[in-house]
Short mmCIF file of C-alpha atoms and ligand atoms in Angstrom, two decimals:
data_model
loop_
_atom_site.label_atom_id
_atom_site.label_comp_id
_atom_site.label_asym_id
_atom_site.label_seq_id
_atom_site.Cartn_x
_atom_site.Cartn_y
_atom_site.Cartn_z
CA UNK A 1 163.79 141.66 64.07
CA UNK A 2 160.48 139.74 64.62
CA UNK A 3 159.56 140.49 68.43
CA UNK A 4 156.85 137.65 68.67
CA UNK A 5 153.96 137.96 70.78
CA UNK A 6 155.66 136.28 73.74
CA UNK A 7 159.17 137.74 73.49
CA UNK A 8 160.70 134.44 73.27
CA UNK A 9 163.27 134.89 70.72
CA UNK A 10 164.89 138.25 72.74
CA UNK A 11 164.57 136.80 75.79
CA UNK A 12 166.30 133.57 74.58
CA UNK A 13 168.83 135.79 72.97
CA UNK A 14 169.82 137.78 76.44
CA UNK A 15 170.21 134.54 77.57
CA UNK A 16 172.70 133.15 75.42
CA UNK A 17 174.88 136.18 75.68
CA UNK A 18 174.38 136.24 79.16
CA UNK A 19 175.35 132.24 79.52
CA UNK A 20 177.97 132.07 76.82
CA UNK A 21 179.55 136.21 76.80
CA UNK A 22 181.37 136.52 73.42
CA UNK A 23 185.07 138.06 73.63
CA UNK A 24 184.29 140.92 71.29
CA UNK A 25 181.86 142.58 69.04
CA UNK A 26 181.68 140.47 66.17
CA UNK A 27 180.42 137.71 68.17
CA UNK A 28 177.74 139.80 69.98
CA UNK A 29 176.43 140.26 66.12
CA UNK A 30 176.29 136.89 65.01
CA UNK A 31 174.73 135.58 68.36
CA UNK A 32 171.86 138.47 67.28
CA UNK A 33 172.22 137.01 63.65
CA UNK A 34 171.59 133.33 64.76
CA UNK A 35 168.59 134.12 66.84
CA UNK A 36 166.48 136.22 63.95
CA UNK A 37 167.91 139.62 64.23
CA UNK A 38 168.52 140.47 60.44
CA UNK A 39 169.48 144.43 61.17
CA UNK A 40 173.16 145.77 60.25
CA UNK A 41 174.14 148.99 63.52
CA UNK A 42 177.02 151.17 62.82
CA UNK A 43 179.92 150.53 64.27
CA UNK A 44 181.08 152.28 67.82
CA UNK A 45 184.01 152.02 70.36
CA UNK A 46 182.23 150.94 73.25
CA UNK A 47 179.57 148.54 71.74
CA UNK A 48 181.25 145.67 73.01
CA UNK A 49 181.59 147.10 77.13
CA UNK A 50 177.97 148.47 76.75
CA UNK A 51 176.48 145.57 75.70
CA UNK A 52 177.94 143.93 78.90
CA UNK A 53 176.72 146.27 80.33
CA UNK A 54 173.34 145.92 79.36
CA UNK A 55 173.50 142.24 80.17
CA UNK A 56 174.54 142.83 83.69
CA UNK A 57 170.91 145.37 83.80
CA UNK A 58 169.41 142.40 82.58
CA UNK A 59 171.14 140.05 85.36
CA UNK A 60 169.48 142.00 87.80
CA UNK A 61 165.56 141.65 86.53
CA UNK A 62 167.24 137.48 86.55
CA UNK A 63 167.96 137.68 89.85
CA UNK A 64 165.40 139.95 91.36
CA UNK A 65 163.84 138.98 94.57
CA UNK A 66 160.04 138.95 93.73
CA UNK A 67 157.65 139.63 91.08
CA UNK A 68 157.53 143.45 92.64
CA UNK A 69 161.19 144.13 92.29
CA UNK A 70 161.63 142.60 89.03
CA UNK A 71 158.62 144.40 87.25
CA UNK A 72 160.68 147.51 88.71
CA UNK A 73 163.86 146.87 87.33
CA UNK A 74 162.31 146.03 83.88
CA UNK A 75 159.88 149.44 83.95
CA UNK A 76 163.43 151.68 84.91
CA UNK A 77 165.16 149.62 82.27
CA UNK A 78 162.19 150.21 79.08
CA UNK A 79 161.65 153.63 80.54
CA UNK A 80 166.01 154.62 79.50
CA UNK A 81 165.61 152.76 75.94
CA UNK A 82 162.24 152.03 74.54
CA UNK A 83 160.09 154.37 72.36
CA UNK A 84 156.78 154.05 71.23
CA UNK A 85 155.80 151.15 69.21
CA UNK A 86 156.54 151.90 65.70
CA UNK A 87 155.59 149.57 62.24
CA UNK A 88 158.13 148.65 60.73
CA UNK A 89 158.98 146.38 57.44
CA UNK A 90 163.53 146.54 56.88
CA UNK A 91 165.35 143.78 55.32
CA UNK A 92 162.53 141.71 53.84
CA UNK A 93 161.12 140.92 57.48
CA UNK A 94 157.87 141.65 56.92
CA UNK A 95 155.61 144.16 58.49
CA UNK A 96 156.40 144.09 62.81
CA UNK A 97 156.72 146.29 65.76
CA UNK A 98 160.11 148.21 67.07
CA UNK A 99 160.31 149.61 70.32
CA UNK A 100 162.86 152.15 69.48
CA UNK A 101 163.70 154.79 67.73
CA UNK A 102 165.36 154.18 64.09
CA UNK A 103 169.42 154.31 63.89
CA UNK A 104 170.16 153.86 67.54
CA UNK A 105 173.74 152.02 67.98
CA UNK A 106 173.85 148.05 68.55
CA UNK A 107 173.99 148.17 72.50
CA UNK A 108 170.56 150.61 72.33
CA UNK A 109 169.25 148.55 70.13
CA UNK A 110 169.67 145.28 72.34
CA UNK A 111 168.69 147.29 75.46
CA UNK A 112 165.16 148.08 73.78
CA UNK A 113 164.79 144.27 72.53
CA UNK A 114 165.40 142.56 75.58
CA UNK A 115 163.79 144.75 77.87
CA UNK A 116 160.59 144.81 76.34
CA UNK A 117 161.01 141.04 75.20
CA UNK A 118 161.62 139.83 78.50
CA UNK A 119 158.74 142.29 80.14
CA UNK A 120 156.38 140.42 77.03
CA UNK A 121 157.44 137.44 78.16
CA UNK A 122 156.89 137.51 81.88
CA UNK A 123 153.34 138.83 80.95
CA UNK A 124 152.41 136.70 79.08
CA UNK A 125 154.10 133.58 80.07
CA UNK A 126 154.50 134.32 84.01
CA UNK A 127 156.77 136.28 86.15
CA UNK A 128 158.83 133.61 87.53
CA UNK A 129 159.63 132.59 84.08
CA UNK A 130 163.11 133.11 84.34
CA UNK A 131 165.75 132.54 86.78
CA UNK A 132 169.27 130.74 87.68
CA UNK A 133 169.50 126.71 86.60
CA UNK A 134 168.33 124.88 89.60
CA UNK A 135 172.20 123.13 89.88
CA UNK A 136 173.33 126.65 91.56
CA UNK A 137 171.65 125.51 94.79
CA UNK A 138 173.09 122.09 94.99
CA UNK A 139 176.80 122.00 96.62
CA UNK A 140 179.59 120.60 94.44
CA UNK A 141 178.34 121.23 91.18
CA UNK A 142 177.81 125.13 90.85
CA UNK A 143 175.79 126.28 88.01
CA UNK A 144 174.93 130.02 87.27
CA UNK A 145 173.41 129.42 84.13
CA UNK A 146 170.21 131.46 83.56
CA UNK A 147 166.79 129.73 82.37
CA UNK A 148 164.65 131.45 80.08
CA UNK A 149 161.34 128.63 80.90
CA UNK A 150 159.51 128.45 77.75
CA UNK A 151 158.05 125.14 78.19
CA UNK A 152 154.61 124.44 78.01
CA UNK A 153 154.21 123.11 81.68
CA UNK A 154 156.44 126.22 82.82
CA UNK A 155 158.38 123.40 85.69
CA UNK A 156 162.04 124.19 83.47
CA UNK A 157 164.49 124.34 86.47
CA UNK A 158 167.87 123.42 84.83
CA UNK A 159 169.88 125.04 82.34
CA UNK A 160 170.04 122.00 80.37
CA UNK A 161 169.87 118.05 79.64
CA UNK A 162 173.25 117.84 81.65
CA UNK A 163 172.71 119.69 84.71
CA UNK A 164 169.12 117.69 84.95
CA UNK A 165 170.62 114.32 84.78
CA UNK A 166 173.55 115.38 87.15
CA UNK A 167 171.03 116.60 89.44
CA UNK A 168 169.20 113.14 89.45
CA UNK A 169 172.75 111.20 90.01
CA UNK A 170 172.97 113.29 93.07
CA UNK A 171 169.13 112.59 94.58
CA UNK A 172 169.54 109.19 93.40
CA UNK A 173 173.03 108.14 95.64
CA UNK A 174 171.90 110.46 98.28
CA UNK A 175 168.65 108.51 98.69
CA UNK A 176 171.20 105.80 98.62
CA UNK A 177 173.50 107.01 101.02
CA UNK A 178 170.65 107.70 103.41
CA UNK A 179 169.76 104.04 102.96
CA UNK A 180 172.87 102.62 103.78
CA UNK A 181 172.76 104.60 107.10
CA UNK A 182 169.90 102.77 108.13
CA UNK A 183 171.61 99.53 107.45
ZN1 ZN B 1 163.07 144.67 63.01
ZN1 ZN B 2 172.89 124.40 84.71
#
């Protein structure tokens, strides 16, 4: 797989299997297939309940307290999985970095890629680059989605169009509200 230079694309894919969990193994390979991984992993028993698990390592590093804590998590996290960088050209990909060793199982793999994705892009694009959708905090409409902020302006606080626009309902008929009290 391409890592680019701002781990975007294993970032984004953490987060879509940490939004949207598939129910077993096949779909945790085609969610790596539709965002640019292009490598085939034997098959093992547990790939499906480590991979979970891995996404509940990465949940943590989401929801870390500060900058501190989170660079923590993520050093603990590269320090069990990643190798040293090695060149690499499989599947027609061109020439590009791994951060593994060669013929580790899918949930290794995935470990490695989003770890060091995720540590590229909080480097590079800033450490509070990822967190919770901003809906989470408002009462009555609960969301736990987690937002990978890869915007230029780096202000992404909701998980999507919906939750944004949901979000502005609410300001907009509690501004309302507030000025019907007055009377
Ligand atoms: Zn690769
Ligand atoms: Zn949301």
């Amino acid at each position: 797989m391409h890592l680019n230079p701002y781990g975007e694309y294993a970032v984004l894919r953490a987060a879509s299997l940490a939004n949207d969990w598939p129910a077993d193994r096949a779909g945790i390979v085609a969610r790596t297939r539709e965002r640019g991984m292009t490598m085939d992993f034997r098959v093992e028993p547990d790939d499906h309940r480590r991979t979970r698990r891995v996404l509940d390592g990465w949940l943590a590093v989401v929801d870390a307290a500060d900058p501190p804590r989170r660079a923590e998590l993520l050093n603990a996290q590269m320090a069990a999985v990643a190798a040293y960088p090695r060149l690499t050209d499989h599947d027609g990909e061109g020439w590009h970095l791994h951060y593994r060793d060669d013929g580790r199982p899918l949930p290794d793999v995935l470990a490695a890629v989003i770890s060091v994705g995720t540590a590229l892009h909080l480097t590079t694009r800033g450490m509070h680059r990822l967190g919770r959708c901003a809906a989470g905090q408002d009462a009555g409409a609960p969301c736990t989605a987690v937002v990978v902020d890869v915007t230029r302006n780096g202000r992404q606080r909701y998980c999507s169009v919906r939750c944004a626009n949901r979000a502005a309902v609410r300001r907009h008929r509690s501004r309302a509200a507030l000025v019907d009290a007055r009377g």
